[in-house]
mmCIF file of C-alpha atoms in Angstrom:
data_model
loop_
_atom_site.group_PDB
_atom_site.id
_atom_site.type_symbol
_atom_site.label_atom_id
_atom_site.label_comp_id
_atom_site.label_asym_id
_atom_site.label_seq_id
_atom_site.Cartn_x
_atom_site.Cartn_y
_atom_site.Cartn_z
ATOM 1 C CA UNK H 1 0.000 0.000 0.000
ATOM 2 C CA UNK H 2 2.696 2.707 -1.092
ATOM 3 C CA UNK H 3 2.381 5.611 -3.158
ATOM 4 C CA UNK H 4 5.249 6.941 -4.575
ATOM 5 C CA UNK H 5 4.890 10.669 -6.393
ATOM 6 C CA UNK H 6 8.321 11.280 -7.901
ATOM 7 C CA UNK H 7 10.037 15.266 -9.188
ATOM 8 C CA UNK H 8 13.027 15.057 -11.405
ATOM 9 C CA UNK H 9 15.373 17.694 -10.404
ATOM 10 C CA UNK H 10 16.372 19.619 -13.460
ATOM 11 C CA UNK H 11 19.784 21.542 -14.245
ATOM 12 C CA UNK H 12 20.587 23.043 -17.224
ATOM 13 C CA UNK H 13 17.845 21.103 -19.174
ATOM 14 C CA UNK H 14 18.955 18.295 -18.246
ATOM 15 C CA UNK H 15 17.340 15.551 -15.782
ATOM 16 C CA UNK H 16 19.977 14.820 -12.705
ATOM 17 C CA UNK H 17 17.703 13.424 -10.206
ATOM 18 C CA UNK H 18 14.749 13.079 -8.632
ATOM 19 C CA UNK H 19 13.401 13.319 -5.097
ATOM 20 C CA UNK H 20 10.467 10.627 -4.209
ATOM 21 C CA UNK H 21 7.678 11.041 -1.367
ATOM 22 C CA UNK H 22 6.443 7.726 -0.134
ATOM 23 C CA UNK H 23 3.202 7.423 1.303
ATOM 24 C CA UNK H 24 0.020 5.185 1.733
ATOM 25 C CA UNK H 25 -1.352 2.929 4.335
ATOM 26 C CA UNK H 26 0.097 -0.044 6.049
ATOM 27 C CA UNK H 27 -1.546 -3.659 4.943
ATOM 28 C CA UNK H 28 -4.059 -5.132 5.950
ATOM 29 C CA UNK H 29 -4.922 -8.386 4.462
ATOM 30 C CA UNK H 30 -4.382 -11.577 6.540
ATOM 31 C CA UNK H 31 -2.088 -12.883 3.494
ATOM 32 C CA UNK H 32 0.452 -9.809 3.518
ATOM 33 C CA UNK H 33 0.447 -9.659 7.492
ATOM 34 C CA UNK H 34 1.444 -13.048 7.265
ATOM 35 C CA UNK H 35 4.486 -12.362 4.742
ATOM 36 C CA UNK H 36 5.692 -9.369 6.524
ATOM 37 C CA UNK H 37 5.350 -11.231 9.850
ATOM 38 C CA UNK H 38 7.502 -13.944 8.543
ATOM 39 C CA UNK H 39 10.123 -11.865 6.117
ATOM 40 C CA UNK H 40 11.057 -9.912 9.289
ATOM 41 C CA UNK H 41 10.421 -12.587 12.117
ATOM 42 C CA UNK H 42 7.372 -10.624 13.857
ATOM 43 C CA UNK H 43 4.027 -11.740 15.355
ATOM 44 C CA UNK H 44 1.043 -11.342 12.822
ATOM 45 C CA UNK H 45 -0.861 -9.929 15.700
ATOM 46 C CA UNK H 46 1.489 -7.378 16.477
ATOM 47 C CA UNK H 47 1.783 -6.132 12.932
ATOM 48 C CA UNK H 48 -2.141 -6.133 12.934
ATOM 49 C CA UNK H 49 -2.025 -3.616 16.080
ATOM 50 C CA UNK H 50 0.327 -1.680 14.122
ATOM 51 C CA UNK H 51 -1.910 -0.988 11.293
ATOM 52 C CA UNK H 52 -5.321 -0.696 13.106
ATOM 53 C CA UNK H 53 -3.501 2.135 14.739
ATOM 54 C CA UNK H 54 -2.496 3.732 11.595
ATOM 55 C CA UNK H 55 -3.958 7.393 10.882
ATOM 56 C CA UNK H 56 -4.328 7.799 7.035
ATOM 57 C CA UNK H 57 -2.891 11.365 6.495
ATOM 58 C CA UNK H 58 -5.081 13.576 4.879
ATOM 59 C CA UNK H 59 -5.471 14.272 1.378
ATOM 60 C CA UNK H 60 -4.438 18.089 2.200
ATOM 61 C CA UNK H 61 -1.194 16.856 3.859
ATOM 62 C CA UNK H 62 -0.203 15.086 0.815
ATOM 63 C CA UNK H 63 -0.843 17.824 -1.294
ATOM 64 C CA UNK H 64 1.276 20.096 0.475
ATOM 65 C CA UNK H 65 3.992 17.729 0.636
ATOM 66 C CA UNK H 66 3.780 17.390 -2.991
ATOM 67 C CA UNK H 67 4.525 20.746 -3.520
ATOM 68 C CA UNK H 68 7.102 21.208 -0.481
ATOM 69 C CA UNK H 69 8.873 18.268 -2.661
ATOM 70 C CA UNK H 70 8.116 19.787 -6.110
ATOM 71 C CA UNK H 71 9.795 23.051 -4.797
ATOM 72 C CA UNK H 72 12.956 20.931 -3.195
ATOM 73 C CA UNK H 73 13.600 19.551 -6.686
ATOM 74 C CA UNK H 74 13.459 23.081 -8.226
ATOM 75 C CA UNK H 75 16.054 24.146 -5.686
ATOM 76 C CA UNK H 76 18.318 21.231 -6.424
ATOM 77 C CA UNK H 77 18.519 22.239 -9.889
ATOM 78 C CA UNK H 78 19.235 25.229 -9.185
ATOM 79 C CA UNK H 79 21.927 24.328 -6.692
ATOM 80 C CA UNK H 80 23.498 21.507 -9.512
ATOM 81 C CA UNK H 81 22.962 24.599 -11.934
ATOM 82 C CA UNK H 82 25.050 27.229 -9.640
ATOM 83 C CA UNK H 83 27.694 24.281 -8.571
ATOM 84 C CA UNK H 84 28.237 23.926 -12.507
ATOM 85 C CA UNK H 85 28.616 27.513 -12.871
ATOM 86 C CA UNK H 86 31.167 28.170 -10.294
ATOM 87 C CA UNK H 87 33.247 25.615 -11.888
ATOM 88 C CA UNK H 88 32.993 26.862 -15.011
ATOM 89 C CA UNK H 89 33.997 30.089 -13.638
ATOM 90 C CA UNK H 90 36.663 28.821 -12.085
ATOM 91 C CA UNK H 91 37.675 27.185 -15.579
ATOM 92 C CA UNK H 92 37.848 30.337 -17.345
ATOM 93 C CA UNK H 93 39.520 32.324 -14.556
ATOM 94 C CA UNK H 94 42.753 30.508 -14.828
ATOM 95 C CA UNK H 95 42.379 30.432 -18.761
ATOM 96 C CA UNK H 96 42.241 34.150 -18.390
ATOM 97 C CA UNK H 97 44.664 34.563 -15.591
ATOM 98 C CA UNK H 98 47.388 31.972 -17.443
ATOM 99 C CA UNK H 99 46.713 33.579 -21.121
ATOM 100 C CA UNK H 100 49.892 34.955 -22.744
ATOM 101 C CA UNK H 101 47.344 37.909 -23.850
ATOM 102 C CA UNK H 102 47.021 40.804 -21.932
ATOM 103 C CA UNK H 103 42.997 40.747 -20.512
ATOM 104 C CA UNK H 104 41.987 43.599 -18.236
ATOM 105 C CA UNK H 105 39.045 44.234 -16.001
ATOM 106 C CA UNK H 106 38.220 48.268 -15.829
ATOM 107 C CA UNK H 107 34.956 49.507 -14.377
ATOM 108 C CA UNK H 108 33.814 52.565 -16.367
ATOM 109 C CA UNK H 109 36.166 55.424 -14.328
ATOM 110 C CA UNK H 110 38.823 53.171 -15.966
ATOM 111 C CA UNK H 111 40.225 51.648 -12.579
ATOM 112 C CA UNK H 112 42.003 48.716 -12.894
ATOM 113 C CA UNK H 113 40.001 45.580 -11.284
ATOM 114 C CA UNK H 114 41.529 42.726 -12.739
ATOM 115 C CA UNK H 115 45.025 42.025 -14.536
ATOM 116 C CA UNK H 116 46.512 38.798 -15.840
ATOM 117 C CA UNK H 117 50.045 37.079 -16.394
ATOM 118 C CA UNK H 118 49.569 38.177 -20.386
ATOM 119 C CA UNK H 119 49.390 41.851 -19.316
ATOM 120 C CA UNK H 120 52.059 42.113 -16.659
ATOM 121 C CA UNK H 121 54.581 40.496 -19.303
ATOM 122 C CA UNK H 122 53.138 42.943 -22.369
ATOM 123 C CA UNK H 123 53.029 46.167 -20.121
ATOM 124 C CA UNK H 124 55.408 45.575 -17.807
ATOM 125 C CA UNK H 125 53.006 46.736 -14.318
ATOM 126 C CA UNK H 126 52.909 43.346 -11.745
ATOM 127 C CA UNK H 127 49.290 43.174 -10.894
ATOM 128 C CA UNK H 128 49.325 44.791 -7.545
ATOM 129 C CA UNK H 129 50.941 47.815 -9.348
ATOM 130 C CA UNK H 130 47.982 47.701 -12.139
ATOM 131 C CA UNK H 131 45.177 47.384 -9.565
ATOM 132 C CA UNK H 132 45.865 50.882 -7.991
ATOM 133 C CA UNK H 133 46.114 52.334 -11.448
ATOM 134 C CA UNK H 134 43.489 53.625 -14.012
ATOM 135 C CA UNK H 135 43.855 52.474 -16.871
ATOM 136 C CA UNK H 136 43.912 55.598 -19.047
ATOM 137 C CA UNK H 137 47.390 55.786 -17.774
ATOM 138 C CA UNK H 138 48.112 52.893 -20.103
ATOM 139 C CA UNK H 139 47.215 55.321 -22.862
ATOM 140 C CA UNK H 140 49.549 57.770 -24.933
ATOM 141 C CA UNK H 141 48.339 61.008 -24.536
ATOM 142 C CA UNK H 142 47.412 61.243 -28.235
ATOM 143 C CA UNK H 143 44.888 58.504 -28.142
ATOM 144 C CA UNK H 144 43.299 59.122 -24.669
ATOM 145 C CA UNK H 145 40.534 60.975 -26.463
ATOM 146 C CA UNK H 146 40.071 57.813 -28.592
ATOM 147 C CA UNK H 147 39.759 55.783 -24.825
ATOM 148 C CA UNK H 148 36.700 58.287 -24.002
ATOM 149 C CA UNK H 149 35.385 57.320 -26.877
ATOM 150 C CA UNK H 150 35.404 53.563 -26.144
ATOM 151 C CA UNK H 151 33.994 54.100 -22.907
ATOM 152 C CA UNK H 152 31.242 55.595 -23.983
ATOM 153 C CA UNK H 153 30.504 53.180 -26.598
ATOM 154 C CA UNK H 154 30.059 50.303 -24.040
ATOM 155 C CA UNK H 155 28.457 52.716 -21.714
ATOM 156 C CA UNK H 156 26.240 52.387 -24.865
ATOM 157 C CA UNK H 157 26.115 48.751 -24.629
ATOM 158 C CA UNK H 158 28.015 48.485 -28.118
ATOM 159 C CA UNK H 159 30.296 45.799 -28.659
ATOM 160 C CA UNK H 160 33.608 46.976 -29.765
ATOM 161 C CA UNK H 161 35.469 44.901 -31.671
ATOM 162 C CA UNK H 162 39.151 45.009 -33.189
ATOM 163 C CA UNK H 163 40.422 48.420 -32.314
ATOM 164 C CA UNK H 164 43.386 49.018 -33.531
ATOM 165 C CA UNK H 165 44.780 51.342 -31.390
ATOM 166 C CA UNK H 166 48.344 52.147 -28.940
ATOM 167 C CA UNK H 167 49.102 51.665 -24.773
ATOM 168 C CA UNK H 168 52.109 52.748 -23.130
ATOM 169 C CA UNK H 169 54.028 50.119 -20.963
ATOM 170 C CA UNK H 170 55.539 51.204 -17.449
ATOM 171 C CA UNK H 171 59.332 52.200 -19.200
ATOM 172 C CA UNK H 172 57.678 54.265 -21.348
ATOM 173 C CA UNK H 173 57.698 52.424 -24.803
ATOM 174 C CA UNK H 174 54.454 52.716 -26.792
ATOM 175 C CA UNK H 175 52.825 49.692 -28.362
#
């Protein structure tokens, strides 16, 4: 006399789970008492007492533990789903970090948040020397009106793509 109502747990589309709510009333028929009785070495009688003592939960209670289960599974997913995007994150930090490029994180006053292997070796600043800097100050003083002009294109939203353009390392030397 079980009842099973079963909720896949969902991340990323994809089905990693489920979570399963078993509920129903105990047997009652002389032939199952009987089996149970002798499967796990009990008296028939006292298995009887058992489930004449039962209290069927009402159907209100299952309901709501349908939906404190349905909202569980949602929750897992989301938990595989932000588990799977940490790592991924994690992933592409030390591509970015490691790259032979020079990648830069600037808010929009141009201060220096984040600053990789690729740019300390191109520009010559270590990374705690970059992150007190703005990075207009990687900028020749020719171009800095052209690095106004980018900012306000991504203020913008615009994607900019393949600038050609020239930054000054720390000795000076324009690239």
């Amino acid at each position: 006399g079980i009842r099973l109502f079963a909720a896949p747990i969902s991340a990323s589309d994809e089905i990693v789970g489920c979570i399963n709510l078993g509920y129903g009333d105990p047997p009652r028929a002389s032939d199952k008492l009987q089996e149970i009785a002798s499967k796990y070495r009990v008296s028939v009688d006292e298995l009887r007492e058992t489930a004449d003592s039962y209290e069927p939960r009402p159907a209100f209670l299952i309901d709501i533990a349908r939906n404190r289960l349905l909202s569980s599974a949602r929750l897992m997913g989301e938990m595989v789903e932000r588990k799977r995007a940490e790592r991924e994150l994690r992933r592409l930090a030390t591509v970015v970090t490691d790259s032979n490029d020079a990648i830069t994180v600037q808010n929009l006053d141009g201060r220096i948040l984040a600053w990789n292997r690729g740019a300390e070796r191109i520009y010559g600043y270590t990374e705690q020397e970059a992150l007190g800097m703005n990075s207009r100050e990687l900028v020749p003083e020719p171009r800095r009106s052209e690095a106004n002009h980018l900012v306000d294109q991504i203020r913008s939203d615009e994607l900019v793509e393949s600038l050609e353009t020239q930054r000054q390392t720390k000795d000076g030397r324009v690239l």
